[in-house]
XYZ file of C-alpha atoms in Angstrom:
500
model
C -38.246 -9.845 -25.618
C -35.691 -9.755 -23.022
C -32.039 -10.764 -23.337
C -30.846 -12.515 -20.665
C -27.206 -10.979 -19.173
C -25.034 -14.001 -19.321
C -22.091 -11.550 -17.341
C -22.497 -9.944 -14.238
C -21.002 -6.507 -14.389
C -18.115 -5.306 -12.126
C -16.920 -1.932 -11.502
C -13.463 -1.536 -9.891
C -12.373 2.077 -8.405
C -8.657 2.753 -9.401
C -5.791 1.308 -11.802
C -3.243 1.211 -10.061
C -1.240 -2.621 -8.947
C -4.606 -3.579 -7.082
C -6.928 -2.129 -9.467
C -4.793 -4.409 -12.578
C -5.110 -7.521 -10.240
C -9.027 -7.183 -9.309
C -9.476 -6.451 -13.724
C -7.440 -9.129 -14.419
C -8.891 -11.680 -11.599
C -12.697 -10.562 -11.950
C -12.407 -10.903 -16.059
C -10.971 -14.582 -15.754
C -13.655 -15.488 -13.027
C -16.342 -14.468 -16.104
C -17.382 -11.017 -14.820
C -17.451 -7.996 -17.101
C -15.154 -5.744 -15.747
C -14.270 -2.159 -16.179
C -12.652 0.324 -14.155
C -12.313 3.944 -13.686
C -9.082 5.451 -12.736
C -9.505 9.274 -11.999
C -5.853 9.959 -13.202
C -4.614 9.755 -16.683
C -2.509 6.712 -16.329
C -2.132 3.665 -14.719
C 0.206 2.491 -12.111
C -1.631 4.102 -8.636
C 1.470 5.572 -6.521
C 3.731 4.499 -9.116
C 2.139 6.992 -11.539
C 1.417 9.922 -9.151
C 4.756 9.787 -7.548
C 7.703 11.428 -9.837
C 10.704 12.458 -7.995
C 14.066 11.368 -9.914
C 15.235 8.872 -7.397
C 11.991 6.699 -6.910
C 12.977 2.998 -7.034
C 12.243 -0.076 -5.109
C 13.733 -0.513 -1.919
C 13.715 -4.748 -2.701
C 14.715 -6.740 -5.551
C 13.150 -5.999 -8.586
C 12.075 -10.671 -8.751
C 9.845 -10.371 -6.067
C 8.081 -7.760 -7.167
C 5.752 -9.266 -9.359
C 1.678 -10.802 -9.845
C 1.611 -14.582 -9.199
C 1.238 -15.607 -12.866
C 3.317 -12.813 -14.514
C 6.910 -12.733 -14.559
C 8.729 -10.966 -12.079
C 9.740 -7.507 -13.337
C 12.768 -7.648 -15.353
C 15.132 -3.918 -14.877
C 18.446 -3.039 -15.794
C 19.776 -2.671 -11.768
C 18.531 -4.838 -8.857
C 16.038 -2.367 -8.029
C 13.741 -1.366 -10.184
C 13.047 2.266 -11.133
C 9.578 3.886 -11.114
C 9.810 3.851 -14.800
C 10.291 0.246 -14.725
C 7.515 -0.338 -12.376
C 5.163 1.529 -14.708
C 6.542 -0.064 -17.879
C 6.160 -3.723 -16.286
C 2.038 -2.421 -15.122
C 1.320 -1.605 -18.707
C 2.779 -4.878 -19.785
C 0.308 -6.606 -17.358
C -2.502 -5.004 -18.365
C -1.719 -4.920 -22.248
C -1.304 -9.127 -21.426
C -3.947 -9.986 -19.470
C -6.316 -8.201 -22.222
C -8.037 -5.465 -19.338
C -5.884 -2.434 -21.085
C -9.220 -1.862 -22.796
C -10.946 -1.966 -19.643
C -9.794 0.890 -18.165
C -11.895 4.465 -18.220
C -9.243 7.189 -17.456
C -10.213 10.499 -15.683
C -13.114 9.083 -14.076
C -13.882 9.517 -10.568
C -16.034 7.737 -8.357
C -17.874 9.626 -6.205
C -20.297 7.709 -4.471
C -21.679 3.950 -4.328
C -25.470 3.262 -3.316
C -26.253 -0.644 -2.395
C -29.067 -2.008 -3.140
C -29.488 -5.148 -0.714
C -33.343 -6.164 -1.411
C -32.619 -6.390 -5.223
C -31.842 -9.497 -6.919
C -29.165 -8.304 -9.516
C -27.780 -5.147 -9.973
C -27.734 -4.628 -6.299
C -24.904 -1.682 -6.864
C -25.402 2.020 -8.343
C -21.910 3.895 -9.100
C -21.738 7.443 -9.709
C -18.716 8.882 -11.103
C -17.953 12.212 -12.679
C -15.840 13.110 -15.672
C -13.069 15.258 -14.249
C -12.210 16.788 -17.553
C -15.897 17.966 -18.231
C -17.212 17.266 -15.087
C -20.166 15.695 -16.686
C -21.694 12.901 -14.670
C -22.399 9.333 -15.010
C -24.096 6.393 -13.276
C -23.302 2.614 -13.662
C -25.583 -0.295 -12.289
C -23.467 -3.836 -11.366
C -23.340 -6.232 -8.988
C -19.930 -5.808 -7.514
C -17.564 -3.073 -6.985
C -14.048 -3.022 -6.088
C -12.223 -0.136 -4.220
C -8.580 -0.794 -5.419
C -7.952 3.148 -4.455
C -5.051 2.791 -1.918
C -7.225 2.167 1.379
C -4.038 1.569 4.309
C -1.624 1.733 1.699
C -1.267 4.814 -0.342
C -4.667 6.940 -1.301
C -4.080 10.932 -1.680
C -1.593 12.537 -0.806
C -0.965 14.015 2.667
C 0.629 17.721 3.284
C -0.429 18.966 6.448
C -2.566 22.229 7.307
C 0.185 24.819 7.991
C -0.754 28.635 9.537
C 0.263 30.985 7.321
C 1.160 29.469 4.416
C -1.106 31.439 2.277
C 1.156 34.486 2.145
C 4.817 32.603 3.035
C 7.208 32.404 -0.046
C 8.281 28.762 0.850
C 6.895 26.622 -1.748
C 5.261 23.800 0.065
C 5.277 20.674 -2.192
C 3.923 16.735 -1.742
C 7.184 14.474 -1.799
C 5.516 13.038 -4.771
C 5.230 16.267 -6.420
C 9.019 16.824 -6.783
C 9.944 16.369 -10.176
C 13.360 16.563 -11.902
C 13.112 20.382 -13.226
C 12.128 21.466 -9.595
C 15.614 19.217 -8.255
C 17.707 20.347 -11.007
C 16.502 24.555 -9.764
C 17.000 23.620 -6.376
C 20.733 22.282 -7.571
C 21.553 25.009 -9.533
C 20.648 28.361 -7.470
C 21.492 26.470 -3.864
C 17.831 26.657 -2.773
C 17.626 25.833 1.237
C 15.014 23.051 1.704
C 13.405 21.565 4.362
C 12.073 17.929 3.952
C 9.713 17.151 6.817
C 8.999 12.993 7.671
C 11.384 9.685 8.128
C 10.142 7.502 6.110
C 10.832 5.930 2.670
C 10.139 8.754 0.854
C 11.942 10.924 2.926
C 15.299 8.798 2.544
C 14.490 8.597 -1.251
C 14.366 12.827 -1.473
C 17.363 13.315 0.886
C 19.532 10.958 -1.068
C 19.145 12.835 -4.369
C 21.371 15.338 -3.343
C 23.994 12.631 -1.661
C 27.317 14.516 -3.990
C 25.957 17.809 -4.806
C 27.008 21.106 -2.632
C 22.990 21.278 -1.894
C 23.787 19.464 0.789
C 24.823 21.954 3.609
C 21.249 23.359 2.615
C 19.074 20.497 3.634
C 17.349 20.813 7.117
C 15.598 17.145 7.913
C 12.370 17.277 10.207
C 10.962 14.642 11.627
C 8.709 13.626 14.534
C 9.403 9.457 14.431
C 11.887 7.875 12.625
C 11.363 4.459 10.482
C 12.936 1.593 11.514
C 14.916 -0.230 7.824
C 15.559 -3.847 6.982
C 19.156 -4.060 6.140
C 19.490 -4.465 2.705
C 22.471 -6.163 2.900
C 20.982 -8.285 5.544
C 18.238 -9.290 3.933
C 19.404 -10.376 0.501
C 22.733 -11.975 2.161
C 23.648 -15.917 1.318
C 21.333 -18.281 3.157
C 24.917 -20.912 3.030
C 27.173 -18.489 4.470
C 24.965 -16.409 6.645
C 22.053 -18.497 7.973
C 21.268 -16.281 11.160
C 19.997 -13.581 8.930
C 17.123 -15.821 7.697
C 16.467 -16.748 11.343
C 16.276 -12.814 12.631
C 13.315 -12.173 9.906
C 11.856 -14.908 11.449
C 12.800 -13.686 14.841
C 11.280 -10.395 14.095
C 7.953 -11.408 13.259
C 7.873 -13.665 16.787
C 8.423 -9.810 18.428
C 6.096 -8.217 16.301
C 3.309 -10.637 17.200
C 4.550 -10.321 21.220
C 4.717 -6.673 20.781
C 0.981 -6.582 20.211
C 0.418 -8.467 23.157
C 2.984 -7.436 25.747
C 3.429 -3.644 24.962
C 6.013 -1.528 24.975
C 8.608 -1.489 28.047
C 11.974 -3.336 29.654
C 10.699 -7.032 28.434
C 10.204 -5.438 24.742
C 13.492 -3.613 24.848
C 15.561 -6.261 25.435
C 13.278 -8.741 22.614
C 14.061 -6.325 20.076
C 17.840 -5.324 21.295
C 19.146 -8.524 19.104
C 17.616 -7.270 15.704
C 19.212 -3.842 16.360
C 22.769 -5.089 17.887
C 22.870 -7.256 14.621
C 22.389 -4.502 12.346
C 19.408 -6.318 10.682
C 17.080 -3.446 11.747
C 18.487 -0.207 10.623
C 18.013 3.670 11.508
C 19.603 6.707 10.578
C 17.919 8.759 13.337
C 16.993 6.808 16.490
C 18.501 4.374 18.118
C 16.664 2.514 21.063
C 12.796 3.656 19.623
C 10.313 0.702 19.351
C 11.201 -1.441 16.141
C 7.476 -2.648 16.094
C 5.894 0.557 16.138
C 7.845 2.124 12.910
C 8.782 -0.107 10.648
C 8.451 -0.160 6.832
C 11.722 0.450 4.278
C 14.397 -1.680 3.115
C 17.907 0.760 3.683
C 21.065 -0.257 1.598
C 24.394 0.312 3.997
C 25.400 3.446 1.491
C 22.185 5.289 1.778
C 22.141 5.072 5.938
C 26.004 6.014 6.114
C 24.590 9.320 3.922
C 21.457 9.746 6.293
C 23.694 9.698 9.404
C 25.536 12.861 7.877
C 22.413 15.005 7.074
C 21.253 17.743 9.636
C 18.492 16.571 11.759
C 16.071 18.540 14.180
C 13.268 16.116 15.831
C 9.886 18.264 15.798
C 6.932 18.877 14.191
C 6.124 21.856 11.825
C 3.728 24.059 13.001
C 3.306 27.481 10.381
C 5.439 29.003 7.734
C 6.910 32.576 7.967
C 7.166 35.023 4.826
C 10.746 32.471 3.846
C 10.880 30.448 7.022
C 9.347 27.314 8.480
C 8.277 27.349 12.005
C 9.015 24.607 14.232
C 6.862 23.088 17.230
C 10.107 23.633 19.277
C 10.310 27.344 18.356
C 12.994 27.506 15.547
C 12.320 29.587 12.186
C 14.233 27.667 9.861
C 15.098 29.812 6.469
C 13.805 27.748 3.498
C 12.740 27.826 -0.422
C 11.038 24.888 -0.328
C 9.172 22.376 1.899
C 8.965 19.148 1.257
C 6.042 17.032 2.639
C 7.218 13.183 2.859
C 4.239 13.114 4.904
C 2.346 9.876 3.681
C -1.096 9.504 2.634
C -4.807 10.357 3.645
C -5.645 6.423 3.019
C -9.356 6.948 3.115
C -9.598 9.490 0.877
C -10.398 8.589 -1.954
C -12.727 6.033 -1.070
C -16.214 6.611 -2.431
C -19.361 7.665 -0.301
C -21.222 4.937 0.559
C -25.388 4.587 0.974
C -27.490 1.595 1.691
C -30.883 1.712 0.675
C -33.585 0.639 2.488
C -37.636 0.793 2.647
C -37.318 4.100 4.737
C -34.714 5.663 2.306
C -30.692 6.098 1.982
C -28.394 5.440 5.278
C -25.163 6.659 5.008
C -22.083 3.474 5.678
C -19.009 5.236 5.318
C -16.573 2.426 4.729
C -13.360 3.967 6.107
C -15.423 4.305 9.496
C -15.904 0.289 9.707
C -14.621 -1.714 12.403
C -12.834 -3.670 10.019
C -13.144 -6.110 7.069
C -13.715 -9.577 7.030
C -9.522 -11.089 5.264
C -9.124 -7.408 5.319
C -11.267 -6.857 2.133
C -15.037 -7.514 2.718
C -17.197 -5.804 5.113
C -20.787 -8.058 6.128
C -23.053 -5.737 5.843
C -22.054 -4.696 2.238
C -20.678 -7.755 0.989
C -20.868 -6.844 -3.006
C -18.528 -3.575 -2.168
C -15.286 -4.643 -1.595
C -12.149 -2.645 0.334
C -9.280 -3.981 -1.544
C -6.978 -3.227 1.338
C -4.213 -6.033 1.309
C -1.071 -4.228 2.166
C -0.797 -6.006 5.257
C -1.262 -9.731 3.848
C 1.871 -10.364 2.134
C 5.341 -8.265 2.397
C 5.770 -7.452 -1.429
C 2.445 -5.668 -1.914
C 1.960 -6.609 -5.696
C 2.304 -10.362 -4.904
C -0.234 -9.629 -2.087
C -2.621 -7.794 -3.745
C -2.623 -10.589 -7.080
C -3.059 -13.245 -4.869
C -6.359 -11.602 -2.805
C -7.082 -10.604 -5.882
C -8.209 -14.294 -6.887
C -9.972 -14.785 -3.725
C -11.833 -11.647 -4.335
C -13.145 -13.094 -7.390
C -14.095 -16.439 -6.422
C -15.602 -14.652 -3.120
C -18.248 -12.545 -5.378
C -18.757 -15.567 -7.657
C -19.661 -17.989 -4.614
C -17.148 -20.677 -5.342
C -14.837 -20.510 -2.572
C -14.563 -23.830 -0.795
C -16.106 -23.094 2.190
C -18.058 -19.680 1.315
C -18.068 -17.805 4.954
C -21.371 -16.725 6.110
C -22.371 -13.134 7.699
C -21.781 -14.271 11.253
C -18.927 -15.938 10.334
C -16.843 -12.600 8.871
C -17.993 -11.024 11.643
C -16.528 -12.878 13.887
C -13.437 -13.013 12.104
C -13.583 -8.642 12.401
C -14.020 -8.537 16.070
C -11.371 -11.387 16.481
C -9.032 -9.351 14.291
C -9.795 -5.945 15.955
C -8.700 -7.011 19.711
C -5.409 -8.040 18.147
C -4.774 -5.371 16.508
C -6.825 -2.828 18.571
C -3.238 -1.424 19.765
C -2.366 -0.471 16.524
C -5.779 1.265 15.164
C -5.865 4.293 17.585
C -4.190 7.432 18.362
C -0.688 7.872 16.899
C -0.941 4.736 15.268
C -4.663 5.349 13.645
C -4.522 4.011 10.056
C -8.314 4.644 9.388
C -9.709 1.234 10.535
C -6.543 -1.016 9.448
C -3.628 -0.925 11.184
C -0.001 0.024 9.697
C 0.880 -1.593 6.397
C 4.284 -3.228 8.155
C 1.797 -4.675 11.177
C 0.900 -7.699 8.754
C -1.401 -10.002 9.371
C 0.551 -12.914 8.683
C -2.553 -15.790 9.059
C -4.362 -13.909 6.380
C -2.569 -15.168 3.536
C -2.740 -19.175 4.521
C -6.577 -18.799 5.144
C -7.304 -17.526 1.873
C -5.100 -20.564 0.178
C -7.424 -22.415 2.053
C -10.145 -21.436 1.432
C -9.391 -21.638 -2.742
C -8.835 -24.757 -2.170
C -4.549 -24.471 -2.155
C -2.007 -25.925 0.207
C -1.862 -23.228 3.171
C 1.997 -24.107 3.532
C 2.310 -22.986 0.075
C 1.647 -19.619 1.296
C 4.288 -20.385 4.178
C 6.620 -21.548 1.177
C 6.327 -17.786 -0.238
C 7.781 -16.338 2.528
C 10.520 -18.699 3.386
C 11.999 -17.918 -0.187
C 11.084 -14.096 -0.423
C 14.473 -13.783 -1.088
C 15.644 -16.690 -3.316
C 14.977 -15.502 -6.791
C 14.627 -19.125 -8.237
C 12.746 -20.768 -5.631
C 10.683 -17.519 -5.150
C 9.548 -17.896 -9.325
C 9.306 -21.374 -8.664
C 6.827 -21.290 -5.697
C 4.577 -18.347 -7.150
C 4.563 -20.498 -10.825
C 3.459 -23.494 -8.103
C 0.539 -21.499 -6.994
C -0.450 -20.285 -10.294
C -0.767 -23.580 -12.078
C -2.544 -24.923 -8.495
C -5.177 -22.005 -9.283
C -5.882 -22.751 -13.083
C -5.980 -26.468 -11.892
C -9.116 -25.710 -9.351
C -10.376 -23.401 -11.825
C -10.728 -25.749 -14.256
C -11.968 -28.530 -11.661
C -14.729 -26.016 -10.338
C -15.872 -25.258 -14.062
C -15.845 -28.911 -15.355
């Protein structure tokens, strides 16, 4: 006799903040979840990424899942320690802890379209034993970092197999290697402009070290203004108004390209101070843009020595510049981003005449930025770009996700119409998806899609001006909890409707 499965099985790839929200969300929408995370803890970036000074660049309250509180730490911003301590929490209180396999990797994902059930085979390897494994379901979830994060990115330098500098991911910098670079006046070189790069630079804001940090960069990220930002709404009301008046150039940006028009659109948000940079000052706001910079931190920047170039080799104890210099160095330090689609599984369809390959990073796109049509049981959980505080984002696509795979979204979109929706998508975006600004099929996570967000409220049934709501009090802390508790009561509430 045969049991019947009363739970369909999920797999999700990864436990890091979108891994926890796809358990969490595919467990309460009656799916039996598990997840394999090929690192020994959870937490994704947050895990991988050690360097002393790692924090959050905005307030600790709005950095939270919709029906969790907000992250409680002992400053404004909370450290990575905090961020990993508040992940465990999650998990440990949601009851998906337990669901997670650690040091499992997924290699490769074959769909199955012409079977009824089970219509996905994951294999995954053991990475301590390397013994291998395969898992039938019916969904999978790649929560791995695709346009967000992924594995880390140090670039392929000539010579480098026998040059002395020790070349090191920005992640990879932990405090023993700091406190030897401190103590014997090692001369680094940190190479990128971005978050990471103003984190690493800053730890040595008082020491002597100082005088031996070179700072390489090609492009230079554009900061919100920390003080800006989080100012009073009563006293300073044109702050409010220039977030708003940023995303109106953003969205003409992608339309009306970069030149005089542009310049003088953006000159207000740099004149203002609300858009911040230590490095440039008249480069396109739209095209790099993606920190929060405290008034302190930029002062420090502005003092650092700064050579624009790109790194080409590495001598026997130098690093060799695209402009020609040999710059004397100990270390190298690669805030150099991520290689989003790599850790992305393999992907095979089968068919009557055998296995065709569907690489998933090489897509056109993804229907909401998450589902692609012709593999609609393998999701990309890809949702940097829907909301601005990434966790919020990610828990709230999360619950779409899950009531996408179960069928029970109010209007369930058919294959023609995600389709349509990708090509749509692509032309407005197409700008930002190629050459300098390739993001391997999505563009960069500060070119949001801001419509995403109110046609997935819709779509669960939910107010789409809540979603509006969200962003108007981003930086309120007690309307902020008060809108996201709104939402999460709104979802039990169709929830229970749907199931009764």
């Amino acid at each position: 006799m045969t049991v019947p499965r009363t739970k369909r099985p999920a797999v999700i790839v990864g436990a890091g903040a979108a891994g926890l929200a796809a358990l969490h969300a595919m467990q309460q929408a009656g799916f039996e979840v598990i997840a394999f995370e090929q690192g020994t803890e959870l937490g994704g970036v947050w895990a991988t990424t050690k360097y002393p000074s790692l924090a959050m660049h905005s307030k600790s309250f709005s950095y939270r899942f919709h029906d969790f509180p907000p992250l409680a730490s002992r400053e404004p911003n909370a450290t990575g320690e905090e961020v990993r301590t508040y992940f465990s929490a999650y998990a440990r209180a949601k009851q998906v802890a337990d669901k997670i396999v650690y040091g499992r990797r997924v290699d490769r994902i074959v769909y199955r379209p012409a079977r009824s059930s089970s219509r996905c085979l994951v294999f995954a390897t053991d990475v301590r034993t390397n013994e291998p494994s395969q898992h039938e379901c019916d969904v999978v979830v790649c929560a791995s970092g695709f346009s967000n994060s992924g594995r880390p990115h140090v670039p392929a330098l000539e010579g480098r197999a026998t040059s002395r500098v020790r070349v090191l991911h920005s992640g990879e910098l932990s405090p023993e290697m700091f406190d030897d670079i401190v103590a014997h006046r090692r001369k680094v070189v940190v190479l990128g402009a971005g978050k990471s790069a103003h984190e690493i630079l800053s730890l040595f804001r008082g020491t002597e070290s100082v005088a031996d940090l070179t700072w390489v960069y090609v492009k230079s990220l554009w900061s919100t203004s920390y003080e800006k930002l989080y100012s009073d709404p009563v006293r300073e009301p044109w702050n409010a108004a220039l977030y708003f008046y940023y995303m109106g150039v953003q969205a003409l940006r992608r339309r009306l390209g970069w030149g005089r028009a542009m310049k003088l659109l953006q000159a207000p948000l740099i004149r203002t101070g609300f858009l911040v940079n230590p490095l440039e000052t008249e480069s396109d706001v739209c095209r790099n843009r993606g920190a929060i910079m405290k008034a302190d931190q930029l002062a420090f920047l502005k003092t650092v020595r700064s050579i624009r170039s790109g790194v080409v080799g590495l001598g026997e104890q130098t690093v060799l510049l695209e402009r020609g210099d040999a710059i004397d160095a100990d270390y190298l330090i690669c805030a150099t981003g991520y290689d989003r689609s790599a850790n992305l599984p393999a992907l095979a369809i089968e068919t009557a005449a055998g296995l065709t390959d569907h690489p998933l990073a090489a897509q056109h796109g993804f229907y909401h930025h998450m589902i692609d049509p012709a593999v609609p049981e393998v999701s990309v959980f890809a949702v940097a770009i829907l909301y601005s505080q990434h966790v919020l984002g990610l828990s709230l696509a999360a619950q779409w996700l899950a009531r996408f795979h179960q069928g029970r979204l109010v209007t369930q979109p058919s294959t023609a119409e995600m389709t349509r929706w990708i090509e749509q998508r692509a032309r407005e975006f197409d700008p930002w998806c190629s050459g300098e600004y390739l993001s391997n099929g999505g563009p960069y996570g500060h070119q949001r899609d801001k419509d995403v967000l109110p046609e997935l409220f819709e779509q669960m049934g939910l107010d789409r001006g809540l979603a509006r709501s969200l962003v108007l009090k981003g930086t309120d802390e007690q309307g902020f909890a008060k809108v996201c508790d709104l939402v999460a009561r709104n979802l039990v509430a169709g929830k229970n409707a749907a199931g009764s």
